[in-house]
Each structure stands twice: as C-alpha cells, then as structure tokens.
C-alpha atoms as an extended CHARMM CRD file, in Angstrom:
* protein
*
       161  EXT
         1         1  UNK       CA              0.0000000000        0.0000000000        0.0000000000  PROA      1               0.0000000000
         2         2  UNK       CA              2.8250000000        2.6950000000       -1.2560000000  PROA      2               0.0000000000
         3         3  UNK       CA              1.7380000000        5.7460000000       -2.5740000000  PROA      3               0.0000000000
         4         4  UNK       CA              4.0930000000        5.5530000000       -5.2590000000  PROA      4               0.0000000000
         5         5  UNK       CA              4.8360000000        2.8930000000       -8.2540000000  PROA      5               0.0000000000
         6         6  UNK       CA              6.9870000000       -0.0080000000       -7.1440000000  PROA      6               0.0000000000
         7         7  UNK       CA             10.6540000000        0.6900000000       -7.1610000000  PROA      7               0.0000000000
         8         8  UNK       CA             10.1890000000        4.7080000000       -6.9130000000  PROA      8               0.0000000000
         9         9  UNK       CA             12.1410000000        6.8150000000       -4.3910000000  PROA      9               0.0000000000
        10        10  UNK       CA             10.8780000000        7.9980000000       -1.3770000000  PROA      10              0.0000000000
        11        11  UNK       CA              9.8520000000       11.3610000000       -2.1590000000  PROA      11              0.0000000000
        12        12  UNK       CA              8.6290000000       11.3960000000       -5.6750000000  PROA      12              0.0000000000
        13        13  UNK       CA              4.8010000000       12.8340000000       -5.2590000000  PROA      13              0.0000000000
        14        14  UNK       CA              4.0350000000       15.2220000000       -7.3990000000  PROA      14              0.0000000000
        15        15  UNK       CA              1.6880000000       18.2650000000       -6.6930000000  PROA      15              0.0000000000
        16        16  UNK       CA             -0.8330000000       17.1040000000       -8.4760000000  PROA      16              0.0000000000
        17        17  UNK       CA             -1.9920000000       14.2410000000       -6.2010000000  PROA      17              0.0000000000
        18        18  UNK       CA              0.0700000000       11.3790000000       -8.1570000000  PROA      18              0.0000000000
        19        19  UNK       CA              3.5610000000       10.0710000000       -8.3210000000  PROA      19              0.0000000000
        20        20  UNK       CA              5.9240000000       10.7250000000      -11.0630000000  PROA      20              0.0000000000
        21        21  UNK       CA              4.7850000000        7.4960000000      -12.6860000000  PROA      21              0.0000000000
        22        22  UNK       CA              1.2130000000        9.2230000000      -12.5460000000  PROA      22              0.0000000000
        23        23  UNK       CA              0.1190000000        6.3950000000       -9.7860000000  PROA      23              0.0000000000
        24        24  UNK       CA             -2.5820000000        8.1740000000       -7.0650000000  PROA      24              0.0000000000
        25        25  UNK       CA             -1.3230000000        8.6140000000       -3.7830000000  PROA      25              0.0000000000
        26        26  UNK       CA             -2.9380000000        6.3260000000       -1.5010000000  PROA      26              0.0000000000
        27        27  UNK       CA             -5.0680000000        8.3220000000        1.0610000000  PROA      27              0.0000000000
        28        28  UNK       CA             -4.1460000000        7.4390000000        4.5670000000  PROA      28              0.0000000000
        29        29  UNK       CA             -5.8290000000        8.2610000000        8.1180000000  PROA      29              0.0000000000
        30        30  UNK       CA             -3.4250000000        9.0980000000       11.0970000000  PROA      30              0.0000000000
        31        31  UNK       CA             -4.7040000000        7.4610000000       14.3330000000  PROA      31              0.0000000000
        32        32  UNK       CA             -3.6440000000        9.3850000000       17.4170000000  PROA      32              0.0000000000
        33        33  UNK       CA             -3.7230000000        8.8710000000       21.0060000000  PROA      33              0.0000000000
        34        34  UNK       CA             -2.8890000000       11.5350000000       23.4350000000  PROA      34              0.0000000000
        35        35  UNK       CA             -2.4910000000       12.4160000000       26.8500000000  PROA      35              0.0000000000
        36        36  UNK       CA             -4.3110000000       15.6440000000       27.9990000000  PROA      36              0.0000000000
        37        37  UNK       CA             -2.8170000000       18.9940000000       27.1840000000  PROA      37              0.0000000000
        38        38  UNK       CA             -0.8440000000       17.9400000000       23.9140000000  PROA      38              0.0000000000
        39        39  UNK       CA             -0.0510000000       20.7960000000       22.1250000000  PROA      39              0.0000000000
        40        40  UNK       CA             -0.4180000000       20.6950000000       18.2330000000  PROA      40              0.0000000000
        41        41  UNK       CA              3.1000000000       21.5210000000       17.1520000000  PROA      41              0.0000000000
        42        42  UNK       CA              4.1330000000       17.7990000000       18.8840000000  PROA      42              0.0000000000
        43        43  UNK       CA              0.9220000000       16.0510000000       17.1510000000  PROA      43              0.0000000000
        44        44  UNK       CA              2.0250000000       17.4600000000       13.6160000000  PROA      44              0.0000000000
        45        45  UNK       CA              5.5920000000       16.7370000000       13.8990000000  PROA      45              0.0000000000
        46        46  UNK       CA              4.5030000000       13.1150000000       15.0800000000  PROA      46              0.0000000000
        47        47  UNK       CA              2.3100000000       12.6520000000       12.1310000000  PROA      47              0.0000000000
        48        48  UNK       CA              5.2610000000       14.2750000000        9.7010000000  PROA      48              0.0000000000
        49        49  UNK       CA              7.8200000000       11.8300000000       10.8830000000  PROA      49              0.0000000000
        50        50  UNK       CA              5.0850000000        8.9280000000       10.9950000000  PROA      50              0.0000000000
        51        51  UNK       CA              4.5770000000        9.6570000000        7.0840000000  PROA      51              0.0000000000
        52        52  UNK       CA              7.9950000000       10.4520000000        6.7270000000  PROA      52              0.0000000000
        53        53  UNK       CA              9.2020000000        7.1520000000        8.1590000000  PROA      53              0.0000000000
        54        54  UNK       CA              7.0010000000        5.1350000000        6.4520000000  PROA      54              0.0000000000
        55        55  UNK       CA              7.5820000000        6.7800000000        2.6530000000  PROA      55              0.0000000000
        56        56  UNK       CA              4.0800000000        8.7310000000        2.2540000000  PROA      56              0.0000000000
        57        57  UNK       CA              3.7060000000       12.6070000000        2.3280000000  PROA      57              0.0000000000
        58        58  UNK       CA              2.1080000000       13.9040000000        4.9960000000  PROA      58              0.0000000000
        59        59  UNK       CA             -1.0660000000       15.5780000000        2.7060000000  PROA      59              0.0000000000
        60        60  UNK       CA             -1.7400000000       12.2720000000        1.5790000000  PROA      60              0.0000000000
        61        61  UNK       CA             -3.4050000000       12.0310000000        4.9930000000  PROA      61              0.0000000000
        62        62  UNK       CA             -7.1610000000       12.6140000000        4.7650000000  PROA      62              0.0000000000
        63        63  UNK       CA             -8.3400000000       12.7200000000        7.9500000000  PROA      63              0.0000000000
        64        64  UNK       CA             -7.2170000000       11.9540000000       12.2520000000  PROA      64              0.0000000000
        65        65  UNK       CA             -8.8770000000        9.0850000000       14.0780000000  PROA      65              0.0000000000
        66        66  UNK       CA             -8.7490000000        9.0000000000       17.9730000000  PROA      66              0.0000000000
        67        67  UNK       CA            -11.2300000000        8.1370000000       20.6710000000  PROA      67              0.0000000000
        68        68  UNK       CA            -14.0750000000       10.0400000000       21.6290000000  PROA      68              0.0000000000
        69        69  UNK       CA            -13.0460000000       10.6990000000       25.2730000000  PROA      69              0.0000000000
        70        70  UNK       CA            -10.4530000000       12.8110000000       23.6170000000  PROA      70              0.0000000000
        71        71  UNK       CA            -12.2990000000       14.3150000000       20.8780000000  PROA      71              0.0000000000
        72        72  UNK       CA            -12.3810000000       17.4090000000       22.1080000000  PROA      72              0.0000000000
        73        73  UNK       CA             -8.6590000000       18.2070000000       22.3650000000  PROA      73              0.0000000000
        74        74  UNK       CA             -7.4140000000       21.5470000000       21.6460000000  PROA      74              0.0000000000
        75        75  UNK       CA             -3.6370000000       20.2100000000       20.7110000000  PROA      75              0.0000000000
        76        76  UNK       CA             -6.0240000000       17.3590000000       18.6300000000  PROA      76              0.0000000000
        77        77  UNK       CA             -8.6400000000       19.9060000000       17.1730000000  PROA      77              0.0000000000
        78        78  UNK       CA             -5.9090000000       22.5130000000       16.2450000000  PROA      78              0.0000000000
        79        79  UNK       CA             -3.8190000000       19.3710000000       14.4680000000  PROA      79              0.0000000000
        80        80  UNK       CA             -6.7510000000       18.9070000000       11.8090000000  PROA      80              0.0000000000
        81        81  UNK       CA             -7.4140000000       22.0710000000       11.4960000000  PROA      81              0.0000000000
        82        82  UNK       CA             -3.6480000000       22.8100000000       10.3150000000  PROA      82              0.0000000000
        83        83  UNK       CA             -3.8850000000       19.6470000000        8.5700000000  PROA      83              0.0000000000
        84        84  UNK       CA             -7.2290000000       20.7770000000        6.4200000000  PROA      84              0.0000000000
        85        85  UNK       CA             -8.9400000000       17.6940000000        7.9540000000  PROA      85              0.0000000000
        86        86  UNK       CA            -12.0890000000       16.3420000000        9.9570000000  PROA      86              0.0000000000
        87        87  UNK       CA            -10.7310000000       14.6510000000       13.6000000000  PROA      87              0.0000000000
        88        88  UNK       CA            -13.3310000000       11.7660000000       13.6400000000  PROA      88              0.0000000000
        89        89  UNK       CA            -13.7610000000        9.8750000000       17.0430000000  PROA      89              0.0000000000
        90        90  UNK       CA            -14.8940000000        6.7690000000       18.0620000000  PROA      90              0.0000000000
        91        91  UNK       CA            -16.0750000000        5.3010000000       21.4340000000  PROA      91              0.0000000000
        92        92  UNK       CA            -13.4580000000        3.2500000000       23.1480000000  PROA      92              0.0000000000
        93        93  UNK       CA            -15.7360000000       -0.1650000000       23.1820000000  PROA      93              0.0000000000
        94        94  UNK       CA            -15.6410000000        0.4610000000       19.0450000000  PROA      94              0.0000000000
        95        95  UNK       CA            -11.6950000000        0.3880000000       19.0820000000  PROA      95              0.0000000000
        96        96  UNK       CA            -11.0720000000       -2.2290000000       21.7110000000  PROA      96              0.0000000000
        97        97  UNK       CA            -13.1260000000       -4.1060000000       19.3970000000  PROA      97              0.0000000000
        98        98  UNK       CA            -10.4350000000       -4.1480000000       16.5240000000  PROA      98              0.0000000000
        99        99  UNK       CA             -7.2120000000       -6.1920000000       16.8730000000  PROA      99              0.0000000000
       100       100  UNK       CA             -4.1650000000       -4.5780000000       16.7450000000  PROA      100             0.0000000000
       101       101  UNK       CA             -0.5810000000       -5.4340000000       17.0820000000  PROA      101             0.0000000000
       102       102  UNK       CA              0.3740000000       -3.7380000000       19.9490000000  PROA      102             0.0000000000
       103       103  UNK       CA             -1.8880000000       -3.3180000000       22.5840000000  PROA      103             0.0000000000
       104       104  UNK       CA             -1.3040000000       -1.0510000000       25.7420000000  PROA      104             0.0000000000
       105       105  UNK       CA             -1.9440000000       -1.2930000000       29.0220000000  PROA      105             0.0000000000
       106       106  UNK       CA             -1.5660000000        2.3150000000       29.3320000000  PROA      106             0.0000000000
       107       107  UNK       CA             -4.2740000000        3.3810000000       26.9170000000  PROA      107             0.0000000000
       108       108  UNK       CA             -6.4810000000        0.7140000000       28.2920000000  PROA      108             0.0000000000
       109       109  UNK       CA             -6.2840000000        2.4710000000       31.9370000000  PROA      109             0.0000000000
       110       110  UNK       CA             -6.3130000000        5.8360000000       31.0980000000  PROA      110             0.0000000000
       111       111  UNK       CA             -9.0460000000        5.3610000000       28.2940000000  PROA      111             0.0000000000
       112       112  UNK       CA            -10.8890000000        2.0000000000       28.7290000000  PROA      112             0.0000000000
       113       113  UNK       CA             -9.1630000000        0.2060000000       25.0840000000  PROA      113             0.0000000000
       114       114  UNK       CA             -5.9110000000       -1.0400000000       24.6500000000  PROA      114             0.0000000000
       115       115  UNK       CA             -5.2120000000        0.6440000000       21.2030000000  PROA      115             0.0000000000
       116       116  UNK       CA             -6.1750000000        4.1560000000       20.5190000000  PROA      116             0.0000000000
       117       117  UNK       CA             -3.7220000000        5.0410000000       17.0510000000  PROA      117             0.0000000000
       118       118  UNK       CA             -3.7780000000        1.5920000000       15.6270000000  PROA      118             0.0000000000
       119       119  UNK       CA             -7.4700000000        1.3240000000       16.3770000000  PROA      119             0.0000000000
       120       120  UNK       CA             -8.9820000000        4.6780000000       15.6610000000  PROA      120             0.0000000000
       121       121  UNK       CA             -6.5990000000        4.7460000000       12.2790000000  PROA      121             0.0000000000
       122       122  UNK       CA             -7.9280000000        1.2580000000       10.9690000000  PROA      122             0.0000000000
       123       123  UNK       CA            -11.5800000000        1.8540000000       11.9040000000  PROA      123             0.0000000000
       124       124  UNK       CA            -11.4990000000        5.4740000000       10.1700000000  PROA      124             0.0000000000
       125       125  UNK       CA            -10.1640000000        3.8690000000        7.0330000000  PROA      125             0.0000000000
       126       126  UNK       CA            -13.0530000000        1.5710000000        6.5070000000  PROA      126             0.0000000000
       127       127  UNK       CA            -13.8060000000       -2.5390000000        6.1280000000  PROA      127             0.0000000000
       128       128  UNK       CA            -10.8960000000       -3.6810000000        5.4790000000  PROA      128             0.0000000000
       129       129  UNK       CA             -8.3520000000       -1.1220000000        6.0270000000  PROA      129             0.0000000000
       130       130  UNK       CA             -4.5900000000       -2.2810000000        6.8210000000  PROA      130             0.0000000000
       131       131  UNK       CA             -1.7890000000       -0.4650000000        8.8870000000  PROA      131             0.0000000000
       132       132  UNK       CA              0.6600000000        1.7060000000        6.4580000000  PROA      132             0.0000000000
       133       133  UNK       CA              3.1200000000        2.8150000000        9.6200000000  PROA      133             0.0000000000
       134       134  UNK       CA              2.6410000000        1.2210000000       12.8110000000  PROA      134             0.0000000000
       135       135  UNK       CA              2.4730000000        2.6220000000       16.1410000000  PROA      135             0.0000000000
       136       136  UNK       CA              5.0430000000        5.5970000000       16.8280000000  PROA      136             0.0000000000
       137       137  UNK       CA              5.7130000000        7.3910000000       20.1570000000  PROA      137             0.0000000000
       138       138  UNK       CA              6.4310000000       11.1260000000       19.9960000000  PROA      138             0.0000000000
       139       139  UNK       CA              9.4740000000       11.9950000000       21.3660000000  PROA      139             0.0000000000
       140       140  UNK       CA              9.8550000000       12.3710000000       25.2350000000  PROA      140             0.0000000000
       141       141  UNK       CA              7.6580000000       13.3560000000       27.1230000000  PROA      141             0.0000000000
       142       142  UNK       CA              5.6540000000       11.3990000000       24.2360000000  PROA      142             0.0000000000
       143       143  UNK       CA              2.4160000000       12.8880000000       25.0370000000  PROA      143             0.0000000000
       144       144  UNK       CA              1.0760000000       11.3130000000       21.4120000000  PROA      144             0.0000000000
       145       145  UNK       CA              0.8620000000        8.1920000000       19.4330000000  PROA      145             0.0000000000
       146       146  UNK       CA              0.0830000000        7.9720000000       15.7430000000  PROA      146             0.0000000000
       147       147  UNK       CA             -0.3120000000        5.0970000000       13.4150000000  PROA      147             0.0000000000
       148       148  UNK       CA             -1.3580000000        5.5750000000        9.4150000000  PROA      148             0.0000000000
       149       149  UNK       CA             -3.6940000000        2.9000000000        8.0100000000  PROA      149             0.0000000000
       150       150  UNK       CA             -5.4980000000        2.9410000000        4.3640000000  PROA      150             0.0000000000
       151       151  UNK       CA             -8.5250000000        1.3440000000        2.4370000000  PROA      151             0.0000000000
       152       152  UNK       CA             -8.3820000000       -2.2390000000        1.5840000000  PROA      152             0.0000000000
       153       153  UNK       CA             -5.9550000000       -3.0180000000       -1.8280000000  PROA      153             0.0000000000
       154       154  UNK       CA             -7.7760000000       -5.1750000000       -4.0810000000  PROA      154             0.0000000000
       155       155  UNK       CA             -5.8770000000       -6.5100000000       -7.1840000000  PROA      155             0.0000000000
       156       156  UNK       CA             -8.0000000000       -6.7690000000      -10.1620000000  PROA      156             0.0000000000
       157       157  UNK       CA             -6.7720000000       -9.4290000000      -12.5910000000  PROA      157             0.0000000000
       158       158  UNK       CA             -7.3280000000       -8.9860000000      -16.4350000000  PROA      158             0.0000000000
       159       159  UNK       CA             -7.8480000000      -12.4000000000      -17.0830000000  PROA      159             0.0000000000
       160       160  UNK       CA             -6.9190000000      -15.6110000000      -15.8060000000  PROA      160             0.0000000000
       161       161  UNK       CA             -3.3140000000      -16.5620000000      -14.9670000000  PROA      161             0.0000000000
C-alpha cells in the first residue's frame, strides 16, 4: 500500500496528487492517542515523521482518528485544522473491538481500550483497512501516538493466470 509505483524513491509525489509514474497517492488516516494537554506543534511533527518514516507525504493524509473521550482536544482539534482535515472519534468499546498489534496497558487504563492510534486509524479507514506505519511514540515526554492505516488493496486481474 505505497503511494508511489513499485521501485520509486521515497519522495517522488508530485503536486498534483500522483507520483511521477502518474500512480494516485494512496489516502491514509493518522490514528492518534494523546495524553491531555498535547499541544499541536508535537501532534504534527509526530504525524510528519510517521509519514515520513514510512515513505508517504504527509497531505496524503485525509483525515485523524482518535477516541471520543479525547475528541475534544485543543492540541487534537488545532492538528486537523492545520492539517485541512475532519478529527473523527470513536467510542473506546468500538476500538477495543479491533485487533491490533500492539496493545497497551496504558491506553487501556487511562481510556478503557488497549489501542487508541492503531485502532482509531484502521476503523477510520473503513472494512478492510490495513496499517501503512505502525504505532510511533512522539518523542519524550511522548504525550502522542500515531499510526497511518489505508482502504483495503484489491488486485483486479485482467484475465486468468
């Protein structure tokens, strides 16, 4: 789930939505968890060096994902604003619903589900949706997490093999 043609270098989008090799840029949601009083400028970089780390550009992300208990915010709200997109939330049952690679104790204390990035991301993608960048700490005090999932890659065959 790249958002560039196999075997191009990291950094090749082009402005207008596509890769050089004219490929569209996959469309990713950032899941973040927080801790109360996060300020923005820590969420962004996270999400920056998330896409960064991962090989996507940062505006192919389309929307944050976190849970509702922390909907509200400010460093969250003032992220997606900067961003140009919606923060959608979902209730903690909904993510400790979805499986995830690595669950926390933490988040599962403080917010009643062990995922809040991995989950939120994945469920705001859709049916279907796969992880793009795993979980990510920001750096200390590490007040956010952020993982990047996508839609569901289906490979459509011209005719049989």
């Amino acid at each position: 789930m790249r958002g560039r043609a196999a075997g191009e270098a990291h950094g090749a989008e082009e402005a207008d939505g596509a890769d050089e090799a004219g490929a569209p840029l996959v469309p990713l949601v950032a899941g973040v968890g927080a801790r109360r009083g996060v300020p923005a400028p820590e969420v962004l970089e996270l999400i920056t060096a998330s896409c960064t780390a991962a090989g996507y550009a940062v505006r192919q992300v389309v929307a944050l994902a976190t849970v509702a208990a922390k909907a509200d915010e400010p460093g969250l709200t003032a992220a997606a604003r900067e961003l140009g997109v919606p923060l959608r939330s979902f209730p903690a049952a909904a993510l400790a619903a979805v499986r995830v690679p690595e669950p926390s104790a933490a988040a599962s204390a403080a917010v009643g589900t062990p995922s809040v990035a991995e989950a939120a991301a994945l469920l705001a993608a859709g049916p279907g949706a796969a992880l793009a960048a795993g979980k990510r700490k920001s750096p200390p005090p590490a007040r956010a997490t952020c993982a990047l999932a996508g839609p569901a890659v289906t490979d459509h065959l011209a005719g049989p093999l």
